């Protein structure tokens, strides 16, 4: 676990580049940061994305973004938005950061609209707002059920238009580079398959979530926890990693991607049923199908155990056909492609890993414990969600704290000299560039390890956990991690697996430490909340080991 760099590299054999602000990630957090930093036109901002610029959890977001935009029309207020968030946060929300998010969120969303984001509007041209579970007012801006796609489009277009933002999709960040404890850029595998050192005055991590550690997840393929693992190796303080939110309703069809079925469907009247037709949620919670996400997820698992089925059914029979077409066009189309007509048939669903509440601990300006390194979005942890996240607050968090990080990085970069790269060793050996090759794990079967890892996390560090399973998972992960983490791989797939192993270990370790149940973290061996011992964030860093 204590390896500093995943790839051994010879600094004299790799290409080098300088930039002012390096942003790793092109989702809502990364691009908001880049646009804010690029406000200083003297600075160059370099954005990396390991896949295309658009491929991100941001693009996959369906429901919308929460902000109090038209309080006079709805009776909503910033205080109400804060209160709703605190009510689900299970006692550990960082209220000052939450105040910043709700207040500045209004201005940031207005800017998103000015950038050209087309949210749905009514016939009078006013923003259409919906209400989601645990929000006490309609305050969710949306664009059908493809809100994230629209936001990502607008942000990518805006970034590409800025002369001082340079985007490099297809560039994989392997590790953060540091000198004397300060981050000075990143080692990457670039678009042409070569190792490259990017030296930066300031670096912003915006690499998103970790859902792909789990067998069942709503997350896109880029969500493999690279940022958390990189930050850990660079010595940053991480926080609250045990809090993984599971989404109760994901399309469950063998062989199909686990497409998220938004809870707005239950908001519109959709009902969860067993195969035999029993509307079971009223047995578990007074709000029945509108109970909080964690309660619905656990109830579905309970029903699956009871019935021996591997799924339950979401019945849209009570929703008018026109309403389904208007509100859920993407789900309608996607389900059709799998032969399900959701107007007439129920959707097979089950829970899956959705959102990482914890992450790299930051201050309100995105600063981490490592000088020169900032973080924003799902990879970061500002503490605004406490131990449970209110739907539609994560896009807002990425937008607000992404912007703040970019502004802060630009401010700091403007006053700093170029970072001093690592010294070149004196040598006379072959100076051909270091290339990325497909080492495919050597004698290791990486595919097998990957699928074992995902199953382990799903069954032992999933919706319900207990000390015995967590300890055995940790032991298993330590064994699995020992060899692959020490090995010197030379390809993106293997580095990704190394990151996934390391992040899984950190999540499991954190879940074992929190011997209570709070928010999304449910321990069957400690089913109650223990405020005396755990009403706080739990941090972890490399220095602890
Ligand atoms: C299906 C789904 C629906 C959702 N619906 C909503 C919703 O309605 N409302 C809401 O508020 N939230 C929603 N969420 C959560 C929300 O979308 C995410 O939390 C948020 O978009 C994260 O944004 P981000 O910028 O932090 O990361 P992302 O948008 O995931 O972007 C991560 C970026 O990092 C890059 N990256 C990662 N690793 C590397 C690396 N090693 N090198 C280089 N680049 C790297 C990726 O290429 C990508 O560009 C949803 C999530 C999912 C999966």
XYZ file of C-alpha atoms and ligand atoms in Angstrom:
598
model
C 0.000 0.000 0.000
C 2.946 2.296 0.443
C 4.195 2.502 -3.105
C 4.651 6.149 -4.154
C 4.475 5.927 -7.969
C 2.617 3.247 -9.923
C 4.925 3.485 -12.899
C 8.675 3.438 -12.547
C 9.857 6.108 -14.918
C 13.162 7.443 -16.093
C 12.786 11.207 -16.126
C 15.393 11.561 -18.867
C 13.408 9.337 -21.244
C 10.009 10.967 -21.071
C 8.699 14.121 -22.688
C 8.020 17.181 -20.557
C 5.572 20.026 -20.652
C 4.770 23.013 -18.466
C 1.376 24.493 -17.766
C -0.055 26.942 -15.269
C -3.164 25.131 -14.058
C -3.558 21.414 -14.706
C -7.110 20.066 -14.376
C -7.512 16.276 -14.313
C -11.091 15.499 -15.331
C -13.647 17.014 -17.701
C -16.936 16.521 -15.834
C -18.893 19.341 -14.233
C -16.222 19.906 -11.563
C -13.222 19.859 -13.902
C -14.735 22.088 -16.565
C -16.173 24.548 -14.039
C -12.693 24.752 -12.521
C -11.067 25.200 -15.927
C -13.462 27.970 -16.973
C -12.978 29.808 -13.680
C -9.169 29.515 -13.835
C -9.165 30.628 -17.470
C -10.772 33.883 -16.341
C -7.138 34.994 -15.929
C -6.186 35.132 -19.591
C -2.473 35.264 -18.794
C -2.638 31.671 -17.619
C -2.771 28.458 -19.601
C -5.226 25.849 -18.325
C -4.712 22.255 -19.418
C -7.618 19.789 -19.050
C -7.018 16.028 -19.182
C -9.651 13.329 -19.627
C -8.857 9.665 -19.836
C -11.636 9.033 -22.345
C -13.541 11.572 -24.476
C -14.251 14.977 -22.909
C -17.937 14.122 -22.588
C -17.579 10.649 -21.040
C -18.266 11.256 -17.366
C -20.852 10.726 -14.644
C -21.877 14.299 -15.384
C -23.103 13.308 -18.820
C -25.055 10.401 -17.342
C -26.945 12.492 -14.773
C -30.665 12.266 -15.332
C -32.794 13.947 -12.673
C -31.290 17.418 -12.533
C -29.510 20.025 -10.474
C -30.928 21.545 -7.286
C -30.873 25.322 -6.748
C -33.241 27.914 -5.351
C -33.721 29.861 -8.589
C -37.226 31.330 -8.359
C -38.018 31.514 -4.659
C -40.807 34.040 -5.235
C -42.722 31.562 -7.411
C -42.314 28.457 -5.270
C -41.987 29.789 -1.707
C -38.585 28.085 -1.508
C -35.572 29.590 0.277
C -31.837 29.008 0.720
C -32.545 28.090 4.344
C -35.018 25.415 3.219
C -32.470 23.947 0.789
C -29.895 23.861 3.587
C -32.339 22.366 6.048
C -33.406 19.591 3.652
C -29.752 18.712 3.027
C -28.941 18.702 6.741
C -32.007 16.583 7.515
C -30.697 13.658 5.454
C -27.002 14.174 6.313
C -27.227 12.192 9.578
C -25.600 14.753 11.838
C -22.271 15.409 10.133
C -22.911 17.927 7.326
C -20.355 20.743 7.111
C -22.780 23.610 7.409
C -20.482 26.439 6.342
C -19.640 24.648 3.086
C -23.301 23.856 2.624
C -24.181 27.529 3.004
C -21.617 28.342 0.316
C -23.017 25.653 -1.980
C -26.653 26.693 -1.699
C -25.950 30.433 -1.876
C -23.333 30.532 -4.634
C -25.154 27.723 -6.448
C -27.817 30.184 -7.578
C -25.264 32.402 -9.335
C -23.376 29.436 -10.798
C -26.563 27.884 -12.229
C -27.450 31.276 -13.739
C -24.022 31.251 -15.415
C -24.695 27.728 -16.715
C -27.860 29.055 -18.343
C -25.897 31.993 -19.806
C -23.384 29.505 -21.226
C -26.261 27.998 -23.199
C -27.550 25.145 -21.023
C -31.166 24.598 -22.042
C -33.160 23.556 -19.007
C -36.841 22.742 -19.527
C -39.158 25.761 -19.415
C -42.925 26.164 -19.273
C -44.993 27.845 -21.990
C -44.295 31.254 -20.397
C -40.576 30.599 -20.772
C -40.017 30.203 -17.022
C -37.700 27.502 -15.696
C -39.621 24.323 -14.926
C -38.740 22.975 -11.507
C -39.540 19.552 -10.087
C -39.493 18.239 -6.590
C -37.525 15.123 -5.686
C -37.489 12.867 -2.623
C -36.637 14.775 0.608
C -36.618 18.211 -1.106
C -39.411 20.213 0.506
C -39.930 22.493 -2.527
C -39.721 22.114 -6.293
C -36.132 23.241 -6.965
C -34.698 20.743 -9.461
C -33.786 22.184 -12.859
C -33.811 19.515 -15.516
C -33.786 18.768 -19.181
C -36.110 15.783 -19.643
C -34.193 12.838 -18.205
C -30.941 13.849 -19.920
C -29.957 16.850 -17.803
C -26.325 15.800 -17.456
C -25.888 15.418 -21.188
C -27.120 18.978 -21.723
C -24.865 20.407 -18.994
C -21.847 18.483 -20.307
C -22.531 19.731 -23.844
C -22.677 23.360 -22.743
C -19.538 23.118 -20.580
C -17.465 21.287 -23.193
C -18.468 23.811 -25.872
C -17.586 26.715 -23.583
C -14.196 25.208 -22.680
C -13.326 24.517 -26.319
C -14.083 28.149 -27.191
C -11.631 29.569 -24.645
C -8.237 30.349 -26.166
C -6.353 29.686 -22.957
C -7.946 26.284 -22.227
C -6.289 23.332 -23.888
C -8.128 19.998 -23.725
C -6.409 16.656 -24.072
C -8.908 13.778 -24.135
C -7.458 10.274 -24.177
C -4.760 11.222 -21.667
C -4.539 9.042 -18.575
C -3.108 10.551 -15.384
C -1.052 7.857 -13.664
C 0.219 9.768 -10.655
C 0.602 13.207 -9.165
C 4.193 14.447 -9.140
C 5.478 16.053 -5.996
C 8.603 17.729 -4.833
C 9.354 18.465 -1.186
C 5.764 17.699 -0.286
C 4.139 20.007 -2.870
C 2.250 18.804 -5.915
C 3.924 19.994 -9.120
C 1.860 18.277 -11.802
C 1.212 14.761 -13.019
C 2.782 11.831 -14.799
C 0.518 10.808 -17.675
C 0.215 8.261 -20.448
C -0.509 10.567 -23.357
C -2.634 10.321 -26.517
C 0.260 8.871 -28.486
C 0.929 6.163 -25.925
C 3.981 7.705 -24.297
C 4.774 8.629 -20.743
C 4.898 12.380 -20.226
C 5.556 14.632 -17.242
C 3.258 17.654 -17.040
C 4.695 20.197 -14.615
C 2.065 22.579 -13.281
C 2.018 25.522 -10.913
C -1.305 24.239 -9.529
C -3.103 20.929 -10.077
C -6.826 20.287 -9.665
C -8.113 16.729 -9.283
C -11.626 16.310 -10.676
C -11.626 12.623 -11.549
C -15.130 11.739 -10.327
C -16.340 8.670 -8.471
C -15.591 5.033 -7.776
C -18.761 3.109 -8.712
C -16.893 0.738 -11.018
C -15.309 -0.935 -7.977
C -18.679 -2.652 -7.588
C -20.226 -5.445 -9.588
C -23.489 -3.505 -9.728
C -23.179 0.209 -10.471
C -24.841 3.101 -12.252
C -21.462 4.691 -12.981
C -19.680 5.109 -16.327
C -16.487 3.208 -17.116
C -14.290 6.178 -16.114
C -15.395 5.935 -12.437
C -12.579 3.709 -11.193
C -11.244 5.717 -8.245
C -8.002 6.800 -9.963
C -8.092 10.217 -8.314
C -8.524 8.856 -4.797
C -5.693 6.385 -5.262
C -3.402 9.040 -6.789
C -4.159 11.488 -3.980
C -3.544 8.804 -1.344
C -0.172 7.933 -2.875
C 0.718 11.642 -2.917
C -0.024 11.850 0.825
C -3.343 13.738 0.742
C -5.877 13.435 3.533
C -8.975 11.466 2.485
C -12.246 11.501 4.396
C -15.552 9.612 4.814
C -14.740 6.880 2.274
C -17.162 4.455 3.961
C -20.156 6.488 2.794
C -21.141 4.978 -0.557
C -24.635 5.767 -1.733
C -26.499 2.920 -3.429
C -29.256 3.771 -5.859
C -32.276 1.534 -5.295
C -33.475 1.194 -8.864
C -31.131 0.187 -11.652
C -32.276 -1.714 -14.701
C -31.436 -5.361 -14.088
C -31.169 -7.454 -17.211
C -28.419 -10.014 -17.625
C -25.841 -8.631 -20.026
C -27.222 -5.070 -20.085
C -25.413 -2.107 -18.534
C -26.927 -1.180 -15.176
C -28.841 1.841 -16.422
C -30.204 4.071 -13.664
C -33.976 4.296 -13.412
C -34.510 7.710 -11.863
C -36.471 7.980 -8.626
C -38.513 10.687 -10.323
C -40.514 7.712 -11.680
C -41.580 6.844 -8.148
C -42.197 10.570 -7.569
C -44.659 10.437 -10.486
C -46.479 7.388 -9.078
C -44.309 4.377 -9.971
C -44.625 1.496 -7.487
C -42.122 -1.211 -6.525
C -43.603 -4.708 -6.530
C -42.562 -8.297 -6.019
C -42.924 -10.715 -8.908
C -46.264 -11.707 -7.330
C -47.440 -8.069 -7.499
C -47.128 -7.140 -3.792
C -46.432 -3.374 -3.354
C -43.953 -4.097 -0.582
C -42.507 -0.669 0.327
C -45.410 0.226 2.632
C -44.232 -2.613 4.888
C -40.875 -0.907 5.381
C -41.502 2.851 5.628
C -44.376 5.263 6.112
C -43.405 7.068 2.894
C -43.621 3.724 1.053
C -42.045 4.129 -2.422
C -40.868 7.643 -1.583
C -38.785 6.537 1.412
C -35.111 7.650 1.450
C -32.778 5.902 -1.012
C -30.912 3.867 1.592
C -34.167 2.543 3.077
C -35.505 1.564 -0.359
C -32.215 -0.160 -1.274
C -32.182 -2.202 1.928
C -35.875 -3.067 1.565
C -35.326 -4.360 -1.966
C -32.466 -6.568 -0.741
C -34.716 -7.861 2.033
C -37.417 -8.742 -0.506
C -34.853 -10.409 -2.769
C -33.758 -12.560 0.186
C -37.377 -13.368 1.056
C -38.470 -14.266 -2.467
C -35.220 -15.774 -3.723
C -35.527 -13.489 -6.784
C -32.555 -11.462 -8.033
C -34.687 -8.377 -8.759
C -37.962 -6.593 -8.021
C -40.318 -4.801 -10.420
C -41.040 -1.109 -10.928
C -44.613 -0.698 -12.112
C -45.463 2.508 -14.035
C -49.129 1.549 -14.486
C -50.346 4.562 -12.474
C -48.516 7.115 -14.671
C -50.292 8.470 -17.754
C -48.745 7.409 -21.055
C -48.204 11.034 -22.194
C -46.462 11.870 -18.959
C -44.090 8.920 -19.379
C -43.254 10.051 -22.904
C -42.681 13.644 -21.813
C -40.706 13.031 -18.596
C -38.760 9.839 -19.285
C -37.973 9.709 -23.008
C -34.508 8.224 -22.542
C -35.645 5.441 -20.207
C -38.514 4.688 -22.587
C -36.146 4.433 -25.535
C -33.458 2.472 -23.728
C -35.918 -0.024 -22.238
C -37.394 -0.531 -25.712
C -33.946 -1.416 -27.005
C -33.990 -4.297 -24.483
C -37.491 -5.326 -25.514
C -39.328 -3.777 -22.535
C -42.246 -1.426 -23.163
C -42.398 0.496 -19.876
C -45.842 1.879 -20.708
C -47.259 -1.623 -20.486
C -44.695 -3.683 -18.569
C -42.899 -3.262 -15.235
C -39.129 -2.670 -15.237
C -36.847 -5.264 -13.554
C -34.683 -3.352 -11.058
C -32.277 -3.788 -8.157
C -29.901 -1.504 -6.204
C -26.375 -0.625 -7.275
C -23.434 1.537 -6.227
C -24.096 5.121 -7.245
C -22.159 7.877 -5.522
C -19.074 8.295 -3.360
C -19.827 10.774 -0.600
C -16.298 10.724 0.782
C -13.142 11.729 -1.037
C -10.092 13.954 -0.853
C -10.699 16.308 2.038
C -10.797 19.958 0.943
C -11.331 23.404 2.371
C -14.017 25.675 0.852
C -11.589 26.726 -1.903
C -10.759 23.183 -2.923
C -7.359 23.115 -1.199
C -6.263 19.660 -0.062
C -3.687 18.845 2.610
C -0.997 18.721 -0.123
C 0.223 22.192 -1.180
C -0.319 22.798 -4.896
C -3.103 20.197 -5.094
C -6.802 21.061 -5.170
C -9.786 18.757 -5.634
C -13.430 19.217 -6.605
C -16.527 17.220 -7.481
C -17.149 13.604 -6.582
C -13.468 12.844 -5.945
C -13.423 15.543 -3.267
C -15.079 15.701 0.118
C -16.295 19.085 1.311
C -18.587 17.420 3.851
C -21.739 19.073 2.460
C -23.591 15.755 2.181
C -22.629 14.529 5.643
C -23.352 10.790 5.665
C -26.120 10.766 3.056
C -26.612 12.752 -0.133
C -29.777 14.497 -1.160
C -30.552 13.821 -4.844
C -29.485 16.543 -7.330
C -27.023 18.114 -4.887
C -23.906 16.539 -6.394
C -23.992 18.358 -9.720
C -24.427 21.529 -7.682
C -21.463 20.670 -5.462
C -19.248 20.014 -8.503
C -20.350 23.264 -10.113
C -19.826 25.478 -7.062
C -16.637 23.976 -5.643
C -15.212 23.336 -9.113
C -15.542 27.064 -9.776
C -14.001 27.946 -6.411
C -11.070 25.569 -6.980
C -10.392 27.030 -10.415
C -10.480 30.573 -9.073
C -8.192 29.654 -6.171
C -5.751 27.766 -8.419
C -5.546 30.747 -10.790
C -4.928 33.120 -7.895
C -2.138 30.928 -6.527
C -0.610 30.110 -9.932
C -0.346 33.791 -10.854
C 2.016 34.376 -7.942
C 4.220 31.310 -8.367
C 7.309 30.659 -10.479
C 7.350 27.659 -12.821
C 7.733 24.489 -10.792
C 11.193 23.016 -10.651
C 10.983 19.599 -12.364
C 12.810 16.551 -11.057
C 16.539 16.787 -11.761
C 17.705 14.735 -14.746
C 20.134 11.987 -13.767
C 23.469 11.891 -15.599
C 23.461 8.859 -17.846
C 24.475 7.719 -21.278
C 21.930 4.992 -21.904
C 19.380 4.807 -24.714
C 17.186 7.917 -24.622
C 14.253 6.566 -26.639
C 10.903 7.648 -25.164
C 9.179 5.423 -22.629
C 6.133 3.908 -24.236
C 2.955 2.438 -22.894
C 2.692 -1.191 -23.938
C 0.179 -3.853 -23.225
C 1.782 -5.794 -20.417
C -1.636 -7.301 -19.573
C -0.511 -8.151 -16.085
C 2.202 -10.646 -17.054
C 1.409 -13.922 -15.321
C -1.616 -12.365 -13.590
C -5.097 -12.855 -14.991
C -6.257 -9.260 -14.600
C -9.793 -9.920 -15.874
C -10.272 -12.583 -13.240
C -8.882 -10.324 -10.518
C -11.139 -7.481 -11.636
C -14.324 -9.526 -11.563
C -13.382 -11.071 -8.189
C -12.731 -7.581 -6.814
C -16.098 -6.261 -7.980
C -17.959 -9.226 -6.483
C -16.082 -8.936 -3.200
C -16.990 -5.264 -2.836
C -20.608 -5.886 -3.820
C -21.175 -8.734 -1.367
C -19.014 -7.625 1.564
C -18.793 -3.828 1.354
C -22.230 -3.223 -0.151
C -25.624 -1.909 0.931
C -25.324 -3.805 4.235
C -21.991 -4.491 5.902
C -20.809 -6.268 9.043
C -17.505 -6.459 10.888
C -16.828 -10.092 10.014
C -17.310 -9.620 6.264
C -15.396 -6.352 6.247
C -12.421 -7.929 8.059
C -12.346 -10.867 5.689
C -12.675 -8.525 2.676
C -9.787 -6.440 3.972
C -7.636 -9.523 4.399
C -8.541 -10.704 0.912
C -7.761 -7.283 -0.543
C -4.407 -7.175 1.243
C -3.500 -10.495 -0.369
C -4.729 -9.468 -3.804
C -3.018 -6.110 -3.531
C 0.395 -7.379 -2.452
C 1.696 -8.545 -5.811
C -0.179 -6.419 -8.391
C 0.508 -3.188 -6.549
C 4.228 -3.877 -6.437
C 4.368 -4.970 -10.094
C 5.652 -2.587 -12.756
C 2.916 -2.514 -15.365
C 3.035 -0.462 -18.524
C -0.569 -0.109 -19.653
C -3.663 1.868 -18.710
C -5.784 -1.195 -17.954
C -3.304 -2.490 -15.377
C -2.759 0.925 -13.773
C -6.534 1.272 -13.499
C -6.802 -2.088 -11.767
C -4.016 -1.082 -9.381
C -5.996 2.073 -8.543
C -9.168 0.045 -8.056
C -7.425 -2.364 -5.689
C -5.944 0.449 -3.660
C -9.211 2.406 -3.486
C -11.171 -0.740 -2.545
C -8.794 -1.366 0.312
C -9.232 2.210 1.570
C -13.046 2.056 1.358
C -13.147 -1.297 3.165
C -10.743 -0.142 5.854
C -12.888 2.968 6.419
C -16.124 0.946 6.573
C -14.588 -1.369 9.163
C -13.486 1.551 11.330
C -16.956 3.094 11.521
C -18.550 0.619 13.950
C -22.022 2.175 13.824
C -24.764 2.820 11.271
C -25.096 6.351 9.940
C -26.637 7.638 6.721
C -25.763 5.337 3.839
C -23.338 3.258 5.945
C -25.403 0.416 7.417
C -23.694 -2.119 9.688
C -25.914 -5.077 10.601
C -23.645 -5.732 13.606
C -23.987 -2.089 14.763
C -27.454 -1.113 13.523
C -27.693 2.068 15.631
C -26.133 5.476 15.317
C -23.417 6.056 17.922
C -23.110 9.816 18.367
C -20.820 9.471 21.343
C -18.026 7.900 19.303
C -18.768 8.631 15.663
C -20.482 11.977 15.237
C -17.546 13.119 13.111
C -15.671 12.569 9.876
C -13.075 9.793 9.747
C -9.908 10.697 7.880
C -7.205 8.492 6.416
C -3.871 9.210 4.765
C -0.681 7.452 3.724
C 1.068 8.659 6.865
C -1.271 6.399 8.914
C 0.331 3.234 7.549
C -26.424 7.516 -13.843
C -26.166 8.688 -12.946
C -27.160 9.626 -12.722
C -26.920 10.721 -11.889
N -27.903 11.670 -11.744
C -27.629 12.782 -11.022
C -28.568 13.853 -10.957
O -29.630 13.814 -11.573
N -28.241 14.941 -10.204
C -27.066 15.044 -9.515
O -26.827 16.054 -8.852
N -26.150 14.043 -9.586
C -26.393 12.938 -10.326
N -25.454 11.948 -10.402
C -24.147 12.156 -9.763
C -23.347 13.177 -10.574
O -23.596 12.963 -11.941
C -21.848 13.048 -10.315
O -21.596 13.020 -8.945
C -21.093 14.244 -10.914
O -21.438 14.406 -12.265
C -19.591 14.040 -10.783
O -18.956 15.052 -11.508
P -17.372 15.132 -11.525
O -17.024 16.293 -12.386
O -16.853 15.103 -10.152
O -16.900 13.750 -12.200
P -17.266 13.137 -13.617
O -18.359 13.868 -14.258
O -17.428 11.680 -13.442
O -15.927 13.382 -14.468
C -14.750 12.673 -14.171
C -13.686 13.036 -15.187
O -12.419 12.568 -14.725
C -11.720 11.947 -15.786
N -10.763 10.991 -15.220
C -10.972 10.034 -14.282
N -9.817 9.391 -14.016
C -8.859 9.946 -14.806
C -7.472 9.709 -15.008
N -6.799 8.753 -14.346
N -6.805 10.472 -15.909
C -7.452 11.432 -16.622
N -8.773 11.698 -16.471
C -9.458 10.970 -15.574
C -12.816 11.305 -16.617
O -12.319 11.020 -17.910
C -13.875 12.410 -16.567
O -13.562 13.379 -17.536
C -25.671 10.856 -11.240
C -24.670 9.912 -11.460
C -24.902 8.840 -12.314
C -23.805 7.854 -12.558
